[in-house]
Amino acid sequence: MKEALLKDPVFGMAAEQFDRVADFLELDAEVRERCKWPKRLITVTLPVTMDDGRTEVFFGHRVQHHLSRGPVKGGLRFHPNVNIGEVAALAMWMNWKCALMGLPYGGGKGGIACDPRTMSMREQERLTRRFAQEIAPFIGPEIDVMAPDVGTTAQHMAWILDTYSTREGRFVPEIVTGKPVELQGSEGRTQATGHGVAFTITLALAKLGIKIQGTTAIVQGYGNVGSHAVDTMIGYGMKVTGISDISGAIWNAKGIDHHALHEHVSTHGGIKGFPGAEPIDPDTLLLQECDALVPAALERVITKDNAAKLKCRILAEAANGPTTPEADAIIEQRGDIFLIPDVLCNAGGVTVSYFEWVQNLQRFSWTKHEVLTKLETKLNEAFTNLNNFCEKHNCGMRLGALATGIQTVANVKQTRGLFP
Ligand code: GLU
């Protein structure tokens, strides 16, 4: 199984990062092995009646990296390329992210190999409910709490909540986070990841002594994370000059009007053809000059082929795992790019998920202002601690962030000891 996992390029990447950090921390061999491998890898098959009457069988996965520090937390992804290796890598990153942010969770991730863009909402509902039913014995508010990820939304969480609550015979809002507000979802959760991305960019700008007003950003990916990052950055006085999504890429040196773009996307389904900007090749977009480059889609987009050519001052990893280890080495060697690693940059989502879960357990709700203020306090604290760690140990932000997360988990493993 170890070999099979390591053969997956995304898991291979997460494992390579882990090994580098474990060497740096000089982790004891026994603790190192226990930290590296996922506790539970669950795969279920999901027969679903499609709208045309056919039955199609989908594969769904849930990986629970560790339960040593609390329940497992992480998103559920719908994407055609989902496989167990990718899900295991994403679960591992969630583990270090939760530890870095001081959240009482282990990392988890789920995924169903499907293409939601070609499925009706009825088909997606049947698929989601079947997954919730099959995975129900392995999850719970104190075991594993899911949230939206690529290709899923608050609506998918509502279906999981309903399926799980029906099984239990009571309303269990704390089984998922990122759900609609009317089902006890948290105010501020939808924009939390994008808000956190923009907020950490302002922290990086301050650290570099650059005034926010008029700085520029390029955003790759215009889903929930990318679009809210754009809105928040523009709200802060930044200019977003380039955006790409699955339909194409657009460029306007004067800054893209985000209100007009929202309208265009809601009528056309993508950014392609937006009249307020010029089309540009999506790969070329990443190489344009800007203050902040924000990959906000999938893994492995900053690679050894483009890392040397980037013209950004800050690389803000809104996606999980957007930079390969080879690209990391190039960026570190260049020394002119300030990296905000994914486990910090996009941690706004899981942090507000934690706030949502806490509110649910207390049957109490906070205002959007309270939520976003608490989020900013947590991100600020994590950013400052990480900077201090990196300065003290003379290391880069990736290594520092992962080292902080991994050391926290390793300490817990060591103190709990090995059962039996
Ligand atoms: N899917 C998000 C992430 O990758 C959020 C996870 C959560 O809120 O549990 O961080």
PDB file of C-alpha atoms in Angstrom, residues 204-385:
ATOM      1  CA  ALA A 204       2.866  39.777   3.526  1.00  0.00           C
ATOM      2  CA  LEU A 205       2.721  43.235   1.888  1.00  0.00           C
ATOM      3  CA  ALA A 206       3.122  44.854   5.312  1.00  0.00           C
ATOM      4  CA  LYS A 207       6.069  42.603   6.080  1.00  0.00           C
ATOM      5  CA  LEU A 208       7.697  43.631   2.778  1.00  0.00           C
ATOM      6  CA  GLY A 209       6.981  47.308   3.478  1.00  0.00           C
ATOM      7  CA  ILE A 210       4.683  47.662   0.423  1.00  0.00           C
ATOM      8  CA  LYS A 211       1.588  49.893   0.648  1.00  0.00           C
ATOM      9  CA  ILE A 212      -1.607  47.947  -0.181  1.00  0.00           C
ATOM     10  CA  GLN A 213      -3.268  50.676  -2.245  1.00  0.00           C
ATOM     11  CA  GLY A 214      -2.799  50.060  -5.978  1.00  0.00           C
ATOM     12  CA  THR A 215      -0.828  46.798  -5.664  1.00  0.00           C
ATOM     13  CA  THR A 216      -1.749  44.227  -8.309  1.00  0.00           C
ATOM     14  CA  ALA A 217      -2.842  40.604  -8.223  1.00  0.00           C
ATOM     15  CA  ILE A 218      -3.385  37.781 -10.712  1.00  0.00           C
ATOM     16  CA  VAL A 219      -5.769  35.002  -9.730  1.00  0.00           C
ATOM     17  CA  GLN A 220      -5.805  31.534 -11.309  1.00  0.00           C
ATOM     18  CA  GLY A 221      -9.200  29.929 -10.595  1.00  0.00           C
ATOM     19  CA  TYR A 222     -12.503  31.699 -10.104  1.00  0.00           C
ATOM     20  CA  GLY A 223     -14.474  29.298  -7.922  1.00  0.00           C
ATOM     21  CA  ASN A 224     -15.565  30.012  -4.371  1.00  0.00           C
ATOM     22  CA  VAL A 225     -12.023  30.717  -3.174  1.00  0.00           C
ATOM     23  CA  GLY A 226     -10.724  32.726  -6.156  1.00  0.00           C
ATOM     24  CA  SER A 227     -13.826  34.894  -6.559  1.00  0.00           C
ATOM     25  CA  HIS A 228     -13.997  35.867  -2.878  1.00  0.00           C
ATOM     26  CA  ALA A 229     -10.241  36.517  -2.803  1.00  0.00           C
ATOM     27  CA  VAL A 230     -10.746  38.894  -5.771  1.00  0.00           C
ATOM     28  CA  ASP A 231     -13.636  40.713  -4.054  1.00  0.00           C
ATOM     29  CA  THR A 232     -11.743  41.098  -0.779  1.00  0.00           C
ATOM     30  CA  MET A 233      -8.505  42.253  -2.438  1.00  0.00           C
ATOM     31  CA  ILE A 234     -10.393  44.880  -4.460  1.00  0.00           C
ATOM     32  CA  GLY A 235     -12.159  45.913  -1.238  1.00  0.00           C
ATOM     33  CA  TYR A 236      -8.709  46.483   0.307  1.00  0.00           C
ATOM     34  CA  GLY A 237      -7.755  48.815  -2.586  1.00  0.00           C
ATOM     35  CA  MET A 238      -5.785  46.311  -4.664  1.00  0.00           C
ATOM     36  CA  LYS A 239      -6.128  45.956  -8.433  1.00  0.00           C
ATOM     37  CA  VAL A 240      -6.802  42.539  -9.980  1.00  0.00           C
ATOM     38  CA  THR A 241      -5.299  42.612 -13.476  1.00  0.00           C
ATOM     39  CA  GLY A 242      -5.683  38.977 -14.528  1.00  0.00           C
ATOM     40  CA  ILE A 243      -8.057  36.084 -13.803  1.00  0.00           C
ATOM     41  CA  SER A 244      -8.409  32.618 -15.284  1.00  0.00           C
ATOM     42  CA  ASP A 245     -10.891  29.793 -14.892  1.00  0.00           C
ATOM     43  CA  ILE A 246     -11.651  26.573 -16.746  1.00  0.00           C
ATOM     44  CA  SER A 247     -13.192  28.558 -19.658  1.00  0.00           C
ATOM     45  CA  GLY A 248     -10.121  30.771 -20.290  1.00  0.00           C
ATOM     46  CA  ALA A 249      -8.144  33.744 -19.013  1.00  0.00           C
ATOM     47  CA  ILE A 250      -8.623  37.519 -19.090  1.00  0.00           C
ATOM     48  CA  TRP A 251      -6.349  40.528 -18.629  1.00  0.00           C
ATOM     49  CA  ASN A 252      -6.881  44.233 -17.971  1.00  0.00           C
ATOM     50  CA  ALA A 253      -3.866  46.265 -16.837  1.00  0.00           C
ATOM     51  CA  LYS A 254      -6.182  48.922 -15.381  1.00  0.00           C
ATOM     52  CA  GLY A 255      -7.901  46.374 -13.133  1.00  0.00           C
ATOM     53  CA  ILE A 256     -10.894  44.102 -13.689  1.00  0.00           C
ATOM     54  CA  ASP A 257     -14.332  45.324 -12.576  1.00  0.00           C
ATOM     55  CA  HIS A 258     -15.400  42.477 -10.267  1.00  0.00           C
ATOM     56  CA  HIS A 259     -19.099  43.457 -10.120  1.00  0.00           C
ATOM     57  CA  ALA A 260     -19.379  43.342 -13.918  1.00  0.00           C
ATOM     58  CA  LEU A 261     -17.416  40.062 -13.955  1.00  0.00           C
ATOM     59  CA  HIS A 262     -19.778  38.441 -11.414  1.00  0.00           C
ATOM     60  CA  GLU A 263     -22.696  39.343 -13.639  1.00  0.00           C
ATOM     61  CA  HIS A 264     -20.963  37.967 -16.740  1.00  0.00           C
ATOM     62  CA  VAL A 265     -20.107  34.690 -14.964  1.00  0.00           C
ATOM     63  CA  SER A 266     -23.639  34.210 -13.662  1.00  0.00           C
ATOM     64  CA  THR A 267     -25.094  34.539 -17.178  1.00  0.00           C
ATOM     65  CA  HIS A 268     -22.324  32.814 -19.181  1.00  0.00           C
ATOM     66  CA  GLY A 269     -21.082  30.222 -16.660  1.00  0.00           C
ATOM     67  CA  GLY A 270     -17.411  31.311 -16.971  1.00  0.00           C
ATOM     68  CA  ILE A 271     -15.157  34.320 -17.436  1.00  0.00           C
ATOM     69  CA  LYS A 272     -14.539  33.702 -21.155  1.00  0.00           C
ATOM     70  CA  GLY A 273     -15.800  36.525 -23.379  1.00  0.00           C
ATOM     71  CA  PHE A 274     -15.919  39.093 -20.542  1.00  0.00           C
ATOM     72  CA  PRO A 275     -16.104  42.397 -22.413  1.00  0.00           C
ATOM     73  CA  GLY A 276     -14.215  44.391 -19.744  1.00  0.00           C
ATOM     74  CA  ALA A 277     -10.858  42.664 -20.408  1.00  0.00           C
ATOM     75  CA  GLU A 278      -8.665  41.154 -23.142  1.00  0.00           C
ATOM     76  CA  PRO A 279      -8.318  37.387 -23.550  1.00  0.00           C
ATOM     77  CA  ILE A 280      -4.881  35.978 -22.670  1.00  0.00           C
ATOM     78  CA  ASP A 281      -3.344  32.505 -22.734  1.00  0.00           C
ATOM     79  CA  PRO A 282      -3.863  30.936 -19.252  1.00  0.00           C
ATOM     80  CA  ASP A 283      -0.219  29.744 -18.984  1.00  0.00           C
ATOM     81  CA  THR A 284       1.098  33.154 -20.055  1.00  0.00           C
ATOM     82  CA  LEU A 285      -1.142  34.816 -17.466  1.00  0.00           C
ATOM     83  CA  LEU A 286       0.863  33.200 -14.641  1.00  0.00           C
ATOM     84  CA  LEU A 287       4.049  34.808 -15.963  1.00  0.00           C
ATOM     85  CA  GLN A 288       2.787  38.408 -16.018  1.00  0.00           C
ATOM     86  CA  GLU A 289       4.228  40.962 -13.634  1.00  0.00           C
ATOM     87  CA  CYS A 290       2.197  41.481 -10.448  1.00  0.00           C
ATOM     88  CA  ASP A 291       2.596  41.947  -6.706  1.00  0.00           C
ATOM     89  CA  ALA A 292       0.613  38.831  -5.764  1.00  0.00           C
ATOM     90  CA  LEU A 293       0.152  35.705  -7.840  1.00  0.00           C
ATOM     91  CA  VAL A 294      -2.733  33.641  -6.452  1.00  0.00           C
ATOM     92  CA  PRO A 295      -3.144  30.051  -7.691  1.00  0.00           C
ATOM     93  CA  ALA A 296      -6.677  29.242  -6.479  1.00  0.00           C
ATOM     94  CA  ALA A 297      -7.577  26.055  -8.337  1.00  0.00           C
ATOM     95  CA  LEU A 298      -5.901  22.643  -8.249  1.00  0.00           C
ATOM     96  CA  GLU A 299      -2.551  21.067  -7.362  1.00  0.00           C
ATOM     97  CA  ARG A 300       0.747  21.319  -9.248  1.00  0.00           C
ATOM     98  CA  VAL A 301       0.385  24.440 -11.423  1.00  0.00           C
ATOM     99  CA  ILE A 302       3.650  26.112 -10.371  1.00  0.00           C
ATOM    100  CA  THR A 303       6.237  23.662 -11.677  1.00  0.00           C
ATOM    101  CA  LYS A 304       9.911  23.492 -12.643  1.00  0.00           C
ATOM    102  CA  ASP A 305       8.860  24.785 -16.092  1.00  0.00           C
ATOM    103  CA  ASN A 306       7.411  28.112 -14.963  1.00  0.00           C
ATOM    104  CA  ALA A 307       8.890  28.777 -11.480  1.00  0.00           C
ATOM    105  CA  ALA A 308      11.986  30.548 -12.798  1.00  0.00           C
ATOM    106  CA  LYS A 309       9.855  32.784 -15.034  1.00  0.00           C
ATOM    107  CA  LEU A 310       7.368  34.071 -12.447  1.00  0.00           C
ATOM    108  CA  LYS A 311       7.295  37.871 -12.096  1.00  0.00           C
ATOM    109  CA  CYS A 312       5.425  38.175  -8.813  1.00  0.00           C
ATOM    110  CA  ARG A 313       6.607  39.552  -5.475  1.00  0.00           C
ATOM    111  CA  ILE A 314       4.288  37.286  -3.437  1.00  0.00           C
ATOM    112  CA  LEU A 315       3.095  33.773  -4.239  1.00  0.00           C
ATOM    113  CA  ALA A 316      -0.133  33.261  -2.280  1.00  0.00           C
ATOM    114  CA  GLU A 317      -1.194  29.608  -2.359  1.00  0.00           C
ATOM    115  CA  ALA A 318      -4.984  29.727  -2.199  1.00  0.00           C
ATOM    116  CA  ALA A 319      -5.232  26.179  -3.614  1.00  0.00           C
ATOM    117  CA  ASN A 320      -3.907  23.127  -1.795  1.00  0.00           C
ATOM    118  CA  GLY A 321      -0.546  21.943  -3.162  1.00  0.00           C
ATOM    119  CA  PRO A 322      -0.250  24.292  -6.178  1.00  0.00           C
ATOM    120  CA  THR A 323       3.594  24.294  -6.105  1.00  0.00           C
ATOM    121  CA  THR A 324       5.667  21.189  -6.801  1.00  0.00           C
ATOM    122  CA  PRO A 325       8.783  20.500  -4.672  1.00  0.00           C
ATOM    123  CA  GLU A 326      11.020  21.201  -7.732  1.00  0.00           C
ATOM    124  CA  ALA A 327       9.351  24.596  -8.165  1.00  0.00           C
ATOM    125  CA  ASP A 328       9.695  25.201  -4.423  1.00  0.00           C
ATOM    126  CA  ALA A 329      13.454  24.676  -4.667  1.00  0.00           C
ATOM    127  CA  ILE A 330      13.685  27.133  -7.595  1.00  0.00           C
ATOM    128  CA  ILE A 331      11.639  29.749  -5.729  1.00  0.00           C
ATOM    129  CA  GLU A 332      13.718  29.332  -2.593  1.00  0.00           C
ATOM    130  CA  GLN A 333      16.914  29.728  -4.591  1.00  0.00           C
ATOM    131  CA  ARG A 334      15.616  32.839  -6.377  1.00  0.00           C
ATOM    132  CA  GLY A 335      14.970  34.449  -2.997  1.00  0.00           C
ATOM    133  CA  ASP A 336      12.894  37.296  -4.467  1.00  0.00           C
ATOM    134  CA  ILE A 337       9.422  35.781  -3.999  1.00  0.00           C
ATOM    135  CA  PHE A 338       7.664  35.820  -0.623  1.00  0.00           C
ATOM    136  CA  LEU A 339       5.761  32.538  -0.325  1.00  0.00           C
ATOM    137  CA  ILE A 340       2.548  32.294   1.679  1.00  0.00           C
ATOM    138  CA  PRO A 341       2.233  28.499   1.906  1.00  0.00           C
ATOM    139  CA  ASP A 342      -1.166  26.849   1.329  1.00  0.00           C
ATOM    140  CA  VAL A 343      -1.488  25.566   4.894  1.00  0.00           C
ATOM    141  CA  LEU A 344      -1.564  29.190   6.070  1.00  0.00           C
ATOM    142  CA  CYS A 345      -2.840  31.067   3.015  1.00  0.00           C
ATOM    143  CA  ASN A 346      -6.076  29.087   2.610  1.00  0.00           C
ATOM    144  CA  ALA A 347      -6.555  28.215   6.286  1.00  0.00           C
ATOM    145  CA  GLY A 348      -9.386  30.741   6.574  1.00  0.00           C
ATOM    146  CA  GLY A 349     -11.841  28.099   5.350  1.00  0.00           C
ATOM    147  CA  VAL A 350     -11.114  25.439   7.920  1.00  0.00           C
ATOM    148  CA  THR A 351     -10.704  28.031  10.679  1.00  0.00           C
ATOM    149  CA  VAL A 352     -14.221  29.369  10.120  1.00  0.00           C
ATOM    150  CA  SER A 353     -15.386  25.750   9.784  1.00  0.00           C
ATOM    151  CA  TYR A 354     -14.040  25.261  13.295  1.00  0.00           C
ATOM    152  CA  PHE A 355     -15.953  28.364  14.422  1.00  0.00           C
ATOM    153  CA  GLU A 356     -19.088  26.933  12.776  1.00  0.00           C
ATOM    154  CA  TRP A 357     -18.690  23.592  14.571  1.00  0.00           C
ATOM    155  CA  VAL A 358     -18.150  25.349  17.917  1.00  0.00           C
ATOM    156  CA  GLN A 359     -21.273  27.495  17.358  1.00  0.00           C
ATOM    157  CA  ASN A 360     -23.258  24.354  16.454  1.00  0.00           C
ATOM    158  CA  LEU A 361     -22.119  22.428  19.526  1.00  0.00           C
ATOM    159  CA  GLN A 362     -23.152  25.399  21.674  1.00  0.00           C
ATOM    160  CA  ARG A 363     -26.410  25.979  19.756  1.00  0.00           C
ATOM    161  CA  PHE A 364     -25.366  29.622  19.479  1.00  0.00           C
ATOM    162  CA  SER A 365     -24.472  31.879  16.552  1.00  0.00           C
ATOM    163  CA  TRP A 366     -22.031  34.722  16.027  1.00  0.00           C
ATOM    164  CA  THR A 367     -22.358  37.693  13.660  1.00  0.00           C
ATOM    165  CA  LYS A 368     -20.367  37.920  10.421  1.00  0.00           C
ATOM    166  CA  HIS A 369     -18.284  40.707  11.975  1.00  0.00           C
ATOM    167  CA  GLU A 370     -17.446  38.526  15.003  1.00  0.00           C
ATOM    168  CA  VAL A 371     -16.519  35.594  12.763  1.00  0.00           C
ATOM    169  CA  LEU A 372     -14.276  37.554  10.397  1.00  0.00           C
ATOM    170  CA  THR A 373     -12.613  39.457  13.248  1.00  0.00           C
ATOM    171  CA  LYS A 374     -11.837  36.197  15.090  1.00  0.00           C
ATOM    172  CA  LEU A 375     -10.523  34.768  11.799  1.00  0.00           C
ATOM    173  CA  GLU A 376      -8.191  37.712  11.231  1.00  0.00           C
ATOM    174  CA  THR A 377      -6.892  37.444  14.810  1.00  0.00           C
ATOM    175  CA  LYS A 378      -6.070  33.747  14.280  1.00  0.00           C
ATOM    176  CA  LEU A 379      -4.418  34.303  10.880  1.00  0.00           C
ATOM    177  CA  ASN A 380      -2.399  37.219  12.209  1.00  0.00           C
ATOM    178  CA  GLU A 381      -1.193  35.116  15.134  1.00  0.00           C
ATOM    179  CA  ALA A 382      -0.262  32.168  12.896  1.00  0.00           C
ATOM    180  CA  PHE A 383       1.507  34.453  10.394  1.00  0.00           C
ATOM    181  CA  THR A 384       3.541  36.164  13.152  1.00  0.00           C
ATOM    182  CA  ASN A 385       4.469  32.868  14.835  1.00  0.00           C
TER     183      ASN A 385
END
